[in-house]
C-alpha atoms as a printed R data frame, in Angstrom:
    type eleno elety resid chain resno       x        y        z
1   ATOM     1    CA   MET     A     1 137.059  -98.012  -75.815
2   ATOM     2    CA   ASN     A     2 140.154 -100.151  -75.458
3   ATOM     3    CA   GLU     A     3 142.881  -98.032  -77.001
4   ATOM     4    CA   PHE     A     4 145.730 -100.721  -76.117
5   ATOM     5    CA   PRO     A     5 145.828 -102.513  -79.274
6   ATOM     6    CA   ASN     A     6 145.952  -99.109  -81.344
7   ATOM     7    CA   VAL     A     7 148.761  -97.955  -79.246
8   ATOM     8    CA   ILE     A     8 150.786 -101.122  -80.053
9   ATOM     9    CA   ILE     A     9 150.183 -100.760  -83.723
10  ATOM    10    CA   VAL     A    10 151.255  -97.205  -83.794
11  ATOM    11    CA   TYR     A    11 154.386  -98.052  -81.804
12  ATOM    12    CA   ALA     A    12 155.078 -100.991  -84.307
13  ATOM    13    CA   VAL     A    13 154.638  -98.576  -87.370
14  ATOM    14    CA   THR     A    14 156.915  -95.998  -85.572
15  ATOM    15    CA   ALA     A    15 159.524  -98.574  -85.030
16  ATOM    16    CA   LEU     A    16 159.131 -100.217  -88.597
17  ATOM    17    CA   VAL     A    17 159.314  -96.717  -90.424
18  ATOM    18    CA   ALA     A    18 162.341  -95.569  -88.433
19  ATOM    19    CA   TYR     A    19 164.111  -98.947  -89.250
20  ATOM    20    CA   LEU     A    20 163.320  -98.540  -93.083
21  ATOM    21    CA   ILE     A    21 164.561  -94.851  -92.989
22  ATOM    22    CA   GLY     A    22 167.746  -95.928  -91.117
23  ATOM    23    CA   SER     A    23 168.322  -98.607  -93.714
24  ATOM    24    CA   PHE     A    24 169.275  -96.063  -96.249
25  ATOM    25    CA   ASN     A    25 172.976  -95.859  -96.731
26  ATOM    26    CA   MET     A    26 173.441  -92.356  -97.568
27  ATOM    27    CA   ALA     A    27 177.295  -93.039  -98.686
28  ATOM    28    CA   ILE     A    28 175.984  -95.591 -101.255
29  ATOM    29    CA   LEU     A    29 173.190  -93.285 -102.426
30  ATOM    30    CA   ILE     A    30 175.241  -90.217 -102.665
31  ATOM    31    CA   SER     A    31 178.253  -91.796 -104.386
32  ATOM    32    CA   LYS     A    32 175.907  -93.688 -106.941
33  ATOM    33    CA   TYR     A    33 173.880  -90.738 -107.956
34  ATOM    34    CA   HIS     A    34 176.245  -87.843 -107.359
35  ATOM    35    CA   LYS     A    35 179.519  -89.504 -108.553
36  ATOM    36    CA   LEU     A    36 178.122  -92.217 -110.559
37  ATOM    37    CA   SER     A    37 180.158  -94.644 -108.827
38  ATOM    38    CA   ASP     A    38 179.818  -97.224 -105.858
39  ATOM    39    CA   ILE     A    39 181.861  -95.966 -102.885
40  ATOM    40    CA   ARG     A    40 182.386  -99.568 -101.957
41  ATOM    41    CA   GLU     A    41 184.486 -100.237 -104.904
42  ATOM    42    CA   HIS     A    42 186.944  -97.409 -103.637
43  ATOM    43    CA   GLY     A    43 189.297  -96.909 -100.881
44  ATOM    44    CA   SER     A    44 188.670  -99.066  -97.754
45  ATOM    45    CA   GLY     A    45 185.696 -100.657  -99.466
46  ATOM    46    CA   ASN     A    46 183.576  -99.482  -96.603
47  ATOM    47    CA   ALA     A    47 180.469  -97.529  -97.243
48  ATOM    48    CA   GLY     A    48 181.024  -94.882  -94.592
49  ATOM    49    CA   MET     A    49 181.586  -91.066  -94.204
50  ATOM    50    CA   THR     A    50 185.365  -91.521  -93.691
51  ATOM    51    CA   ASN     A    51 185.712  -93.499  -96.967
52  ATOM    52    CA   MET     A    52 183.604  -90.754  -98.653
53  ATOM    53    CA   PHE     A    53 185.912  -87.924  -97.390
54  ATOM    54    CA   ARG     A    54 189.023  -89.775  -98.537
55  ATOM    55    CA   THR     A    55 187.590  -90.912 -102.061
56  ATOM    56    CA   PHE     A    56 185.299  -88.184 -103.040
57  ATOM    57    CA   GLY     A    57 186.471  -85.297 -100.934
58  ATOM    58    CA   LYS     A    58 184.786  -82.886  -98.694
59  ATOM    59    CA   THR     A    59 181.599  -82.522 -100.649
60  ATOM    60    CA   GLY     A    60 180.815  -86.347 -100.704
61  ATOM    61    CA   GLY     A    61 181.924  -86.539  -96.981
62  ATOM    62    CA   PHE     A    62 179.789  -83.652  -95.717
63  ATOM    63    CA   LEU     A    63 176.653  -84.851  -97.824
64  ATOM    64    CA   THR     A    64 176.992  -88.258  -96.298
65  ATOM    65    CA   LEU     A    65 177.346  -86.639  -92.758
66  ATOM    66    CA   PHE     A    66 174.232  -84.330  -93.359
67  ATOM    67    CA   GLY     A    67 172.313  -87.164  -95.039
68  ATOM    68    CA   ASP     A    68 172.858  -89.453  -91.928
69  ATOM    69    CA   LEU     A    69 171.984  -86.819  -89.554
70  ATOM    70    CA   ALA     A    70 168.799  -86.081  -91.319
71  ATOM    71    CA   LYS     A    71 167.809  -89.796  -91.633
72  ATOM    72    CA   THR     A    72 168.406  -89.848  -87.835
73  ATOM    73    CA   VAL     A    73 166.807  -86.785  -86.698
74  ATOM    74    CA   LEU     A    74 163.521  -87.024  -88.895
75  ATOM    75    CA   PRO     A    75 162.348  -90.246  -87.212
76  ATOM    76    CA   ILE     A    76 163.158  -89.280  -83.966
77  ATOM    77    CA   LEU     A    77 161.222  -85.956  -84.279
78  ATOM    78    CA   LEU     A    78 158.289  -87.816  -85.690
79  ATOM    79    CA   GLY     A    79 158.267  -90.218  -83.022
80  ATOM    80    CA   TYR     A    80 158.384  -87.299  -80.403
81  ATOM    81    CA   ALA     A    81 155.493  -85.703  -82.274
82  ATOM    82    CA   ILE     A    82 153.434  -88.899  -81.733
83  ATOM    83    CA   PHE     A    83 154.313  -90.345  -78.297
84  ATOM    84    CA   SER     A    84 156.626  -87.676  -76.705
85  ATOM    85    CA   TYR     A    85 159.827  -89.211  -75.345
86  ATOM    86    CA   PRO     A    86 158.920  -92.818  -75.571
87  ATOM    87    CA   GLY     A    87 158.466  -92.303  -79.188
88  ATOM    88    CA   SER     A    88 161.473  -90.571  -80.021
89  ATOM    89    CA   TYR     A    89 163.578  -93.140  -77.966
90  ATOM    90    CA   LEU     A    90 161.907  -96.014  -80.021
91  ATOM    91    CA   ALA     A    91 162.532  -94.267  -83.343
92  ATOM    92    CA   GLY     A    92 165.991  -93.516  -82.301
93  ATOM    93    CA   LEU     A    93 166.786  -97.162  -81.512
94  ATOM    94    CA   PHE     A    94 165.216  -98.572  -84.678
95  ATOM    95    CA   VAL     A    95 166.764  -96.001  -86.922
96  ATOM    96    CA   VAL     A    96 170.313  -96.947  -85.481
97  ATOM    97    CA   LEU     A    97 169.404 -100.551  -85.948
98  ATOM    98    CA   GLY     A    98 168.396  -99.885  -89.522
99  ATOM    99    CA   HIS     A    99 171.653  -98.125  -90.043
100 ATOM   100    CA   CYS     A   100 173.713 -101.062  -88.537
101 ATOM   101    CA   PHE     A   101 171.562 -103.971  -90.103
102 ATOM   102    CA   PRO     A   102 169.919 -102.378  -93.334
103 ATOM   103    CA   LEU     A   103 167.289 -104.264  -95.110
104 ATOM   104    CA   TYR     A   104 168.290 -102.749  -98.529
105 ATOM   105    CA   TYR     A   105 171.883 -103.991  -98.317
106 ATOM   106    CA   LYS     A   106 171.658 -107.598  -97.080
107 ATOM   107    CA   PHE     A   107 171.892 -106.571  -93.413
108 ATOM   108    CA   LYS     A   108 175.464 -105.307  -93.781
109 ATOM   109    CA   GLY     A   109 175.512 -101.832  -92.629
110 ATOM   110    CA   GLY     A   110 177.216  -99.099  -90.575
111 ATOM   111    CA   LYS     A   111 178.887  -99.179  -87.344
112 ATOM   112    CA   GLY     A   112 176.149  -97.093  -85.485
113 ATOM   113    CA   VAL     A   113 178.456  -94.451  -84.413
């Protein structure tokens, strides 16, 4: 009858999934798999959209932009579907934290813009 522990678990899973999705760096993934090179070895050395535009042109930049948008929107929509606005706020916060401090890249990530 007590649903409180279940709610906490679902909130924690929502935050964890959003963080893990946010931890993917789209510039690195796109540069490695689309251009077969690591973006951090070119230009400013930053794994961001601006360096992708400068190094790999419009295609790389726009793929990074849309990938970053998708990795942000998806967890927010899932959080909203589960818990309405509180779930979307929680997912949004943790996807940005994952972007800024990504687990997969030794906690060195983007600027969170």
